[in-house]
PDB file of C-alpha atoms in Angstrom:
ATOM      1  CA  MET A   1       0.441  50.245 -19.111  1.00  0.00           C
ATOM      2  CA  ASN A   2       1.199  49.131 -15.517  1.00  0.00           C
ATOM      3  CA  THR A   3      -0.879  46.182 -14.399  1.00  0.00           C
ATOM      4  CA  MET A   4      -1.209  48.250 -11.175  1.00  0.00           C
ATOM      5  CA  ASP A   5      -2.873  51.431 -12.990  1.00  0.00           C
ATOM      6  CA  ASN A   6      -5.824  48.747 -13.580  1.00  0.00           C
ATOM      7  CA  MET A   7      -5.472  46.849 -10.190  1.00  0.00           C
ATOM      8  CA  ASP A   8      -6.836  48.647  -6.720  1.00  0.00           C
ATOM      9  CA  VAL A   9      -4.508  46.956  -4.062  1.00  0.00           C
ATOM     10  CA  GLU A  10      -5.509  47.682  -0.386  1.00  0.00           C
ATOM     11  CA  GLU A  11      -2.946  47.131   1.865  1.00  0.00           C
ATOM     12  CA  SER A  12      -3.836  43.759   2.609  1.00  0.00           C
ATOM     13  CA  GLY A  13      -2.769  42.621  -0.348  1.00  0.00           C
ATOM     14  CA  ALA A  14      -6.382  41.902  -1.185  1.00  0.00           C
ATOM     15  CA  VAL A  15      -7.439  41.614  -5.019  1.00  0.00           C
ATOM     16  CA  SER A  16      -9.079  44.449  -7.674  1.00  0.00           C
ATOM     17  CA  ARG A  17     -12.760  45.372  -8.036  1.00  0.00           C
ATOM     18  CA  GLU A  18     -11.998  44.865 -11.186  1.00  0.00           C
ATOM     19  CA  SER A  19     -10.408  41.415 -11.187  1.00  0.00           C
ATOM     20  CA  GLU A  20     -13.605  40.322  -8.654  1.00  0.00           C
ATOM     21  CA  GLU A  21     -16.101  41.243 -11.309  1.00  0.00           C
ATOM     22  CA  MET A  22     -14.090  39.413 -13.175  1.00  0.00           C
ATOM     23  CA  VAL A  23     -14.742  36.043 -11.168  1.00  0.00           C
ATOM     24  CA  ARG A  24     -17.980  36.253 -10.804  1.00  0.00           C
ATOM     25  CA  HIS A  25     -18.943  37.303 -14.283  1.00  0.00           C
ATOM     26  CA  ARG A  26     -17.131  34.005 -15.619  1.00  0.00           C
ATOM     27  CA  PRO A  27     -19.032  31.590 -17.800  1.00  0.00           C
ATOM     28  CA  ARG A  28     -20.010  27.952 -16.183  1.00  0.00           C
ATOM     29  CA  ARG A  29     -19.392  24.867 -17.754  1.00  0.00           C
ATOM     30  CA  LYS A  30     -22.599  23.064 -17.668  1.00  0.00           C
ATOM     31  CA  ALA A  31     -23.202  18.995 -16.619  1.00  0.00           C
ATOM     32  CA  LYS A  32     -23.541  16.185 -19.069  1.00  0.00           C
ATOM     33  CA  GLY A  33     -26.845  14.898 -19.120  1.00  0.00           C
ATOM     34  CA  GLY A  34     -28.614  17.478 -16.992  1.00  0.00           C
ATOM     35  CA  LYS A  35     -26.953  16.652 -13.436  1.00  0.00           C
ATOM     36  CA  ASN A  36     -23.254  15.629 -12.282  1.00  0.00           C
ATOM     37  CA  ASP A  37     -23.239  12.695  -9.915  1.00  0.00           C
ATOM     38  CA  GLY A  38     -20.083  12.139 -11.177  1.00  0.00           C
ATOM     39  CA  SER A  39     -21.484   8.713 -12.027  1.00  0.00           C
ATOM     40  CA  ARG A  40     -20.026   7.224 -15.526  1.00  0.00           C
ATOM     41  CA  GLY A  41     -23.841   7.096 -16.463  1.00  0.00           C
ATOM     42  CA  ASP A  42     -23.172  10.245 -18.672  1.00  0.00           C
ATOM     43  CA  ARG A  43     -19.854   9.605 -20.559  1.00  0.00           C
ATOM     44  CA  LYS A  44     -20.300   9.430 -23.944  1.00  0.00           C
ATOM     45  CA  GLU A  45     -19.841   6.925 -26.345  1.00  0.00           C
ATOM     46  CA  GLY A  46     -17.171   8.007 -28.309  1.00  0.00           C
ATOM     47  CA  GLY A  47     -15.188   9.576 -25.427  1.00  0.00           C
ATOM     48  CA  LYS A  48     -11.271   9.021 -25.023  1.00  0.00           C
ATOM     49  CA  ARG A  49     -11.584   5.460 -23.480  1.00  0.00           C
ATOM     50  CA  GLY A  50     -12.126   2.702 -24.146  1.00  0.00           C
ATOM     51  CA  ARG A  51     -11.375   0.628 -27.537  1.00  0.00           C
ATOM     52  CA  LYS A  52     -11.679   2.598 -30.369  1.00  0.00           C
ATOM     53  CA  PRO A  53     -14.486   2.111 -33.037  1.00  0.00           C
ATOM     54  CA  GLY A  54     -14.023   0.615 -36.316  1.00  0.00           C
ATOM     55  CA  ARG A  55     -10.085  -1.261 -34.321  1.00  0.00           C
ATOM     56  CA  LYS A  56     -10.576  -5.280 -34.184  1.00  0.00           C
ATOM     57  CA  PRO A  57      -7.798  -6.439 -32.188  1.00  0.00           C
ATOM     58  CA  ASP A  58      -5.350  -8.828 -33.996  1.00  0.00           C
ATOM     59  CA  LYS A  59      -5.381 -12.477 -33.282  1.00  0.00           C
ATOM     60  CA  VAL A  60      -1.064 -11.535 -32.815  1.00  0.00           C
ATOM     61  CA  ASP A  61      -1.646  -9.015 -30.401  1.00  0.00           C
ATOM     62  CA  MET A  62      -3.624 -10.829 -28.271  1.00  0.00           C
ATOM     63  CA  LYS A  63      -1.393 -13.720 -28.582  1.00  0.00           C
ATOM     64  CA  ALA A  64       1.612 -11.237 -27.748  1.00  0.00           C
ATOM     65  CA  LYS A  65      -0.731  -9.693 -25.106  1.00  0.00           C
ATOM     66  CA  LEU A  66      -1.295 -13.363 -23.172  1.00  0.00           C
ATOM     67  CA  GLU A  67       1.945 -14.577 -23.850  1.00  0.00           C
ATOM     68  CA  ARG A  68       3.930 -11.989 -21.286  1.00  0.00           C
ATOM     69  CA  SER A  69       0.808 -11.899 -19.043  1.00  0.00           C
ATOM     70  CA  ARG A  70       2.294 -15.733 -18.851  1.00  0.00           C
ATOM     71  CA  GLN A  71       5.992 -14.887 -18.541  1.00  0.00           C
ATOM     72  CA  SER A  72       4.843 -11.882 -15.775  1.00  0.00           C
ATOM     73  CA  ALA A  73       3.263 -14.540 -13.791  1.00  0.00           C
ATOM     74  CA  ARG A  74       5.711 -17.200 -13.962  1.00  0.00           C
ATOM     75  CA  GLU A  75       8.059 -14.467 -13.010  1.00  0.00           C
ATOM     76  CA  CYS A  76       6.402 -13.128 -10.384  1.00  0.00           C
ATOM     77  CA  ARG A  77       5.375 -17.022  -9.052  1.00  0.00           C
ATOM     78  CA  ALA A  78       9.303 -17.387  -9.071  1.00  0.00           C
ATOM     79  CA  ARG A  79       9.432 -14.287  -6.413  1.00  0.00           C
ATOM     80  CA  LYS A  80       7.191 -15.020  -4.377  1.00  0.00           C
ATOM     81  CA  LYS A  81       9.429 -18.815  -3.816  1.00  0.00           C
ATOM     82  CA  LEU A  82      12.205 -17.286  -3.239  1.00  0.00           C
ATOM     83  CA  ARG A  83      11.188 -15.056  -0.771  1.00  0.00           C
ATOM     84  CA  TYR A  84       9.359 -17.973   0.416  1.00  0.00           C
ATOM     85  CA  GLN A  85      12.854 -19.498   0.907  1.00  0.00           C
ATOM     86  CA  TYR A  86      14.061 -16.945   2.203  1.00  0.00           C
ATOM     87  CA  LEU A  87      11.862 -16.196   5.424  1.00  0.00           C
ATOM     88  CA  GLU A  88      11.641 -19.299   5.875  1.00  0.00           C
ATOM     89  CA  GLU A  89      15.632 -19.656   6.391  1.00  0.00           C
ATOM     90  CA  LEU A  90      15.543 -16.936   8.510  1.00  0.00           C
ATOM     91  CA  VAL A  91      12.774 -18.321  10.461  1.00  0.00           C
ATOM     92  CA  ALA A  92      15.288 -21.251  10.672  1.00  0.00           C
ATOM     93  CA  ASP A  93      18.510 -19.055  12.242  1.00  0.00           C
ATOM     94  CA  ARG A  94      16.217 -17.564  14.463  1.00  0.00           C
ATOM     95  CA  GLU A  95      14.355 -21.213  16.254  1.00  0.00           C
ATOM     96  CA  LYS A  96      17.954 -22.245  16.270  1.00  0.00           C
ATOM     97  CA  ALA A  97      19.193 -18.749  18.332  1.00  0.00           C
ATOM     98  CA  VAL A  98      16.033 -19.375  20.616  1.00  0.00           C
ATOM     99  CA  PHE A  99      16.776 -22.023  21.704  1.00  0.00           C
ATOM    100  CA  ALA A 100      21.324 -21.978  22.417  1.00  0.00           C
ATOM    101  CA  LEU A 101      20.066 -18.817  24.599  1.00  0.00           C
ATOM    102  CA  ARG A 102      17.326 -20.528  26.034  1.00  0.00           C
ATOM    103  CA  LYS A 103      19.920 -23.812  26.569  1.00  0.00           C
ATOM    104  CA  GLU A 104      22.317 -20.888  28.012  1.00  0.00           C
ATOM    105  CA  LEU A 105      19.548 -19.920  30.189  1.00  0.00           C
ATOM    106  CA  GLU A 106      18.693 -23.696  31.942  1.00  0.00           C
ATOM    107  CA  LYS A 107      22.876 -23.953  32.392  1.00  0.00           C
ATOM    108  CA  TYR A 108      23.061 -20.643  34.568  1.00  0.00           C
ATOM    109  CA  LYS A 109      19.453 -21.646  36.459  1.00  0.00           C
ATOM    110  CA  GLN A 110      21.886 -24.629  37.021  1.00  0.00           C
ATOM    111  CA  TRP A 111      24.777 -22.642  38.401  1.00  0.00           C
ATOM    112  CA  GLY A 112      22.610 -20.308  40.395  1.00  0.00           C
ATOM    113  CA  LYS A 113      20.573 -23.396  42.090  1.00  0.00           C
ATOM    114  CA  GLU A 114      24.173 -25.008  42.948  1.00  0.00           C
ATOM    115  CA  LEU A 115      25.753 -21.832  44.281  1.00  0.00           C
ATOM    116  CA  ASP A 116      22.480 -21.210  46.539  1.00  0.00           C
ATOM    117  CA  GLU A 117      23.517 -24.650  47.886  1.00  0.00           C
ATOM    118  CA  GLY A 118      27.062 -23.738  48.669  1.00  0.00           C
ATOM    119  CA  LYS A 119      28.599 -25.577  46.065  1.00  0.00           C
ATOM    120  CA  MET A 120      31.204 -24.028  43.193  1.00  0.00           C
ATOM    121  CA  PRO A 121      29.997 -25.224  40.044  1.00  0.00           C
ATOM    122  CA  ASP A 122      33.084 -26.607  37.157  1.00  0.00           C
ATOM    123  CA  GLU A 123      32.488 -24.093  34.563  1.00  0.00           C
ATOM    124  CA  ILE A 124      33.130 -20.703  36.929  1.00  0.00           C
ATOM    125  CA  LYS A 125      35.893 -22.445  38.701  1.00  0.00           C
ATOM    126  CA  ALA A 126      37.860 -22.662  35.136  1.00  0.00           C
ATOM    127  CA  LEU A 127      36.307 -19.388  34.295  1.00  0.00           C
ATOM    128  CA  LEU A 128      37.808 -18.058  37.078  1.00  0.00           C
ATOM    129  CA  GLU A 129      40.850 -20.078  36.774  1.00  0.00           C
ATOM    130  CA  GLU A 130      41.015 -18.422  33.009  1.00  0.00           C
ATOM    131  CA  VAL A 131      40.447 -15.105  34.067  1.00  0.00           C
ATOM    132  CA  GLY A 132      43.161 -15.188  37.440  1.00  0.00           C
ATOM    133  CA  THR A 133      45.527 -16.739  34.575  1.00  0.00           C
ATOM    134  CA  MET A 134      45.149 -13.606  32.631  1.00  0.00           C
ATOM    135  CA  LYS A 135      45.339 -11.292  35.288  1.00  0.00           C
ATOM    136  CA  GLN A 136      48.775 -13.018  36.665  1.00  0.00           C
ATOM    137  CA  GLU A 137      49.975 -12.453  31.997  1.00  0.00           C
ATOM    138  CA  LYS A 138      48.743  -8.796  31.516  1.00  0.00           C
ATOM    139  CA  GLN A 139      51.025  -8.228  35.231  1.00  0.00           C
TER     140      GLN A 139
END
């Protein structure tokens, strides 16, 4: 039997009256304990989570678990130490770069003062001569 025979589909694509009635008459779930506040107090003691009754943890399993936990903690500390060493090296490199840039900036400020006074700094003369010789070599 065709599913379209049982459904009255309107042009807007709405669901048939029969399926609407089925949804309305579906039995509802009952809340545990008479209230449904989402707290853990409404769980049964024999739920799926937690320790299973009648099973005692073996000391061997517990020792192995503790050893795995300790090993994991050692590895975590080692990773953390490496990460901090990397970051400290990165900071040191950046500080060196900042220092070099400040030194260069001071040099350019000094050149500017000398040029304002009408003097030609020796370093600029050397640079101009070097650029001039490069131009002559190209020609």
